mmCIF file of C-alpha atoms in Angstrom:
data_model
loop_
_atom_site.group_PDB
_atom_site.id
_atom_site.type_symbol
_atom_site.label_atom_id
_atom_site.label_comp_id
_atom_site.label_asym_id
_atom_site.label_seq_id
_atom_site.Cartn_x
_atom_site.Cartn_y
_atom_site.Cartn_z
ATOM 1 C CA UNK A 72 135.970 78.326 101.995
ATOM 2 C CA UNK A 73 132.273 78.141 99.849
ATOM 3 C CA UNK A 74 129.983 77.766 103.172
ATOM 4 C CA UNK A 75 132.108 80.313 105.234
ATOM 5 C CA UNK A 76 131.010 82.818 102.476
ATOM 6 C CA UNK A 77 127.420 81.476 102.399
ATOM 7 C CA UNK A 78 127.279 81.793 106.594
ATOM 8 C CA UNK A 79 128.744 84.984 106.081
ATOM 9 C CA UNK A 80 125.969 86.495 103.967
ATOM 10 C CA UNK A 81 123.518 84.987 105.783
ATOM 11 C CA UNK A 82 124.816 86.302 108.720
ATOM 12 C CA UNK A 83 124.886 89.751 107.432
ATOM 13 C CA UNK A 84 121.264 89.058 106.173
ATOM 14 C CA UNK A 85 120.378 88.259 110.346
ATOM 15 C CA UNK A 86 121.937 91.235 111.476
ATOM 16 C CA UNK A 87 120.711 93.898 109.000
ATOM 17 C CA UNK A 88 117.100 92.984 108.841
ATOM 18 C CA UNK A 89 115.992 93.644 112.050
ATOM 19 C CA UNK A 90 117.980 96.514 113.225
ATOM 20 C CA UNK A 91 116.686 98.027 109.797
ATOM 21 C CA UNK A 92 113.300 97.498 110.329
ATOM 22 C CA UNK A 93 113.480 99.541 114.052
ATOM 23 C CA UNK A 94 116.098 101.916 113.000
ATOM 24 C CA UNK A 95 113.187 103.668 111.485
ATOM 25 C CA UNK A 96 112.212 104.979 114.477
ATOM 26 C CA UNK A 97 114.682 108.163 113.801
ATOM 27 C CA UNK A 98 112.892 109.185 110.696
ATOM 28 C CA UNK A 99 109.152 110.574 110.293
ATOM 29 C CA UNK A 100 108.272 111.263 106.423
ATOM 30 C CA UNK A 101 105.217 109.661 106.263
ATOM 31 C CA UNK A 102 101.923 109.189 107.972
ATOM 32 C CA UNK A 103 103.092 106.035 110.024
ATOM 33 C CA UNK A 104 101.008 103.938 107.647
ATOM 34 C CA UNK A 105 102.854 100.852 106.115
ATOM 35 C CA UNK A 106 105.977 101.823 108.361
ATOM 36 C CA UNK A 107 107.081 99.699 111.281
ATOM 37 C CA UNK A 108 105.909 99.604 114.245
ATOM 38 C CA UNK A 109 108.559 101.818 115.685
ATOM 39 C CA UNK A 110 108.151 104.334 113.098
ATOM 40 C CA UNK A 111 103.888 104.674 113.742
ATOM 41 C CA UNK A 112 104.427 105.169 117.404
ATOM 42 C CA UNK A 113 106.897 107.918 116.969
ATOM 43 C CA UNK A 114 104.547 109.343 114.319
ATOM 44 C CA UNK A 115 101.538 108.991 116.033
ATOM 45 C CA UNK A 116 103.203 110.410 119.746
ATOM 46 C CA UNK A 117 104.672 113.764 118.052
ATOM 47 C CA UNK A 118 101.627 114.125 116.144
ATOM 48 C CA UNK A 119 99.344 113.888 119.055
ATOM 49 C CA UNK A 120 102.078 116.447 120.607
ATOM 50 C CA UNK A 121 102.303 118.804 117.825
ATOM 51 C CA UNK A 122 98.417 119.430 117.734
ATOM 52 C CA UNK A 123 97.837 119.243 121.605
ATOM 53 C CA UNK A 124 96.057 122.093 121.953
ATOM 54 C CA UNK A 125 93.219 121.517 119.167
ATOM 55 C CA UNK A 126 92.944 118.069 120.712
ATOM 56 C CA UNK A 127 92.492 119.815 124.350
ATOM 57 C CA UNK A 128 95.322 117.498 125.869
ATOM 58 C CA UNK A 129 94.993 117.690 129.440
ATOM 59 C CA UNK A 130 98.966 118.083 131.279
ATOM 60 C CA UNK A 131 98.216 114.345 132.398
ATOM 61 C CA UNK A 132 97.857 113.221 129.196
ATOM 62 C CA UNK A 133 100.930 115.333 127.800
ATOM 63 C CA UNK A 134 102.731 113.774 130.679
ATOM 64 C CA UNK A 135 101.932 110.325 129.778
ATOM 65 C CA UNK A 136 102.812 110.436 125.722
ATOM 66 C CA UNK A 137 106.152 111.896 126.521
ATOM 67 C CA UNK A 138 106.827 108.858 129.302
ATOM 68 C CA UNK A 139 105.620 106.603 127.236
ATOM 69 C CA UNK A 140 108.067 107.761 124.101
ATOM 70 C CA UNK A 141 110.753 107.887 127.034
ATOM 71 C CA UNK A 142 110.231 104.323 127.947
ATOM 72 C CA UNK A 143 109.921 103.235 124.108
ATOM 73 C CA UNK A 144 113.258 104.705 123.708
ATOM 74 C CA UNK A 145 114.678 102.954 126.272
ATOM 75 C CA UNK A 146 113.221 99.856 125.434
ATOM 76 C CA UNK A 147 114.161 100.127 121.782
ATOM 77 C CA UNK A 148 117.929 101.127 122.986
ATOM 78 C CA UNK A 149 117.883 97.914 125.251
ATOM 79 C CA UNK A 150 116.591 95.574 122.454
ATOM 80 C CA UNK A 151 118.719 96.623 119.852
ATOM 81 C CA UNK A 152 121.720 96.273 121.869
ATOM 82 C CA UNK A 153 120.532 92.277 122.956
ATOM 83 C CA UNK A 154 120.138 91.640 119.145
ATOM 84 C CA UNK A 155 123.664 93.215 118.689
ATOM 85 C CA UNK A 156 125.318 91.408 121.033
ATOM 86 C CA UNK A 157 123.653 88.261 119.648
ATOM 87 C CA UNK A 158 124.736 88.988 116.377
ATOM 88 C CA UNK A 159 128.657 89.810 117.343
ATOM 89 C CA UNK A 160 127.897 86.243 119.390
ATOM 90 C CA UNK A 161 127.132 85.038 116.126
ATOM 91 C CA UNK A 162 129.892 86.259 114.110
ATOM 92 C CA UNK A 163 132.240 84.872 116.495
ATOM 93 C CA UNK A 164 130.611 81.217 116.311
ATOM 94 C CA UNK A 165 131.142 81.518 112.278
ATOM 95 C CA UNK A 166 135.094 82.619 112.787
ATOM 96 C CA UNK A 167 135.671 79.675 114.778
ATOM 97 C CA UNK A 168 137.260 76.655 113.222
ATOM 98 C CA UNK A 169 134.598 74.374 113.907
ATOM 99 C CA UNK A 170 131.274 76.392 113.968
ATOM 100 C CA UNK A 171 128.735 74.703 116.299
ATOM 101 C CA UNK A 172 124.626 74.664 114.571
ATOM 102 C CA UNK A 173 123.252 74.105 118.219
ATOM 103 C CA UNK A 174 125.051 77.209 119.289
ATOM 104 C CA UNK A 175 123.897 78.967 115.873
ATOM 105 C CA UNK A 176 120.586 78.277 116.189
ATOM 106 C CA UNK A 177 120.267 79.402 119.686
ATOM 107 C CA UNK A 178 121.747 82.580 119.144
ATOM 108 C CA UNK A 179 119.615 83.203 116.027
ATOM 109 C CA UNK A 180 116.496 82.549 118.486
ATOM 110 C CA UNK A 181 117.944 84.959 120.826
ATOM 111 C CA UNK A 182 118.222 87.647 118.569
ATOM 112 C CA UNK A 183 114.525 86.973 116.580
ATOM 113 C CA UNK A 184 113.072 87.093 120.102
ATOM 114 C CA UNK A 185 114.450 90.367 120.706
ATOM 115 C CA UNK A 186 113.013 91.526 117.880
ATOM 116 C CA UNK A 187 109.416 90.149 118.326
ATOM 117 C CA UNK A 188 110.075 91.295 122.107
ATOM 118 C CA UNK A 189 110.131 94.999 120.724
ATOM 119 C CA UNK A 190 107.379 94.488 118.082
ATOM 120 C CA UNK A 191 105.101 93.304 121.253
ATOM 121 C CA UNK A 192 106.402 96.508 123.202
ATOM 122 C CA UNK A 193 105.935 98.379 120.240
ATOM 123 C CA UNK A 194 102.335 97.313 118.761
ATOM 124 C CA UNK A 195 101.282 97.607 122.954
ATOM 125 C CA UNK A 196 102.735 101.273 122.859
ATOM 126 C CA UNK A 197 100.416 102.078 119.965
ATOM 127 C CA UNK A 198 97.298 100.974 121.452
ATOM 128 C CA UNK A 199 98.194 102.872 124.837
ATOM 129 C CA UNK A 200 98.885 105.787 122.621
ATOM 130 C CA UNK A 201 95.314 105.890 121.633
ATOM 131 C CA UNK A 202 93.482 104.929 124.643
ATOM 132 C CA UNK A 203 94.961 107.967 125.779
ATOM 133 C CA UNK A 204 92.554 110.091 123.754
ATOM 134 C CA UNK A 205 89.008 110.492 124.704
ATOM 135 C CA UNK A 206 86.571 109.301 122.246
ATOM 136 C CA UNK A 207 85.963 113.285 121.036
ATOM 137 C CA UNK A 208 89.809 113.649 121.215
ATOM 138 C CA UNK A 209 89.704 110.505 118.623
ATOM 139 C CA UNK A 210 86.969 112.124 116.347
ATOM 140 C CA UNK A 211 89.149 115.464 116.546
ATOM 141 C CA UNK A 212 92.563 114.020 115.901
ATOM 142 C CA UNK A 213 90.806 112.171 112.380
ATOM 143 C CA UNK A 214 89.907 115.691 111.296
ATOM 144 C CA UNK A 215 93.417 117.304 112.188
ATOM 145 C CA UNK A 216 95.098 114.770 110.231
ATOM 146 C CA UNK A 217 92.703 114.962 106.961
ATOM 147 C CA UNK A 218 93.338 118.284 107.030
ATOM 148 C CA UNK A 219 96.951 118.332 106.940
ATOM 149 C CA UNK A 220 97.460 115.273 104.720
ATOM 150 C CA UNK A 221 94.686 116.426 102.295
ATOM 151 C CA UNK A 222 93.860 119.526 103.092
ATOM 152 C CA UNK A 223 90.354 118.538 104.416
ATOM 153 C CA UNK A 224 89.523 116.601 101.332
ATOM 154 C CA UNK A 225 89.245 112.522 101.756
ATOM 155 C CA UNK A 226 89.043 111.878 98.726
ATOM 156 C CA UNK A 227 92.436 112.060 98.478
ATOM 157 C CA UNK A 228 92.715 109.100 100.612
ATOM 158 C CA UNK A 229 93.201 105.143 99.792
ATOM 159 C CA UNK A 230 90.616 104.077 101.478
ATOM 160 C CA UNK A 231 87.412 105.527 102.816
ATOM 161 C CA UNK A 232 86.631 106.208 106.459
ATOM 162 C CA UNK A 233 84.801 103.257 108.342
ATOM 163 C CA UNK A 234 81.246 103.095 107.654
ATOM 164 C CA UNK A 235 81.554 105.318 104.526
ATOM 165 C CA UNK A 236 81.711 102.268 101.847
ATOM 166 C CA UNK A 237 83.525 101.448 99.198
ATOM 167 C CA UNK A 238 85.909 104.274 97.946
ATOM 168 C CA UNK A 239 84.199 105.647 94.493
ATOM 169 C CA UNK A 240 86.639 107.111 91.662
#
C-alpha cells in the first residue's frame, strides 16, 4: 500500500507540473519576464497587436502574428493532449496488479518529450515574432513598453538597457 501511495504522489506531481507551466498562457498580468514560455509568447504578441499603430505594423506583419498565435494555440492544445494521454496511461499502469517499470519509464519519457517539444516550439515562436519587426519597430516597441510599464522612467526597472552599464541606485 505504501508503494502505491508513493507512486500516486509522484504520478500527481508528474501530471500537474508540465500542465501548470503550460496552462499559464491564459493569464497575462505580467510583462512576460520570468513566466513560462507560453505566457511570454502570448504577452509579447498581445503587446504587439495592442500597439500595432504605435509600431506602424504592416497588414502583412499583423496577419503573420495572428497566424502564428493561432498555430501556437493549436500546437499547445495538441501537446497538452499528448501529455494528458500519457498521464492517463501512466495512471492506468499504476493501477495494475503488477505495474511494469519499463512501461512506466516509457510513458514518463513520452510525457516529458511532449513538454520539451512544446517548449522548443514556443521558444522558436518568440524568436519568430521578434524577427517580424524591423530594427526601428523593435526600438519603438521598447520605448512603448517603458512608457506603459514605468511611465517612461527607466529607473523603475530592475536592470539597465543593454550598453548602459550597471544599474545605479
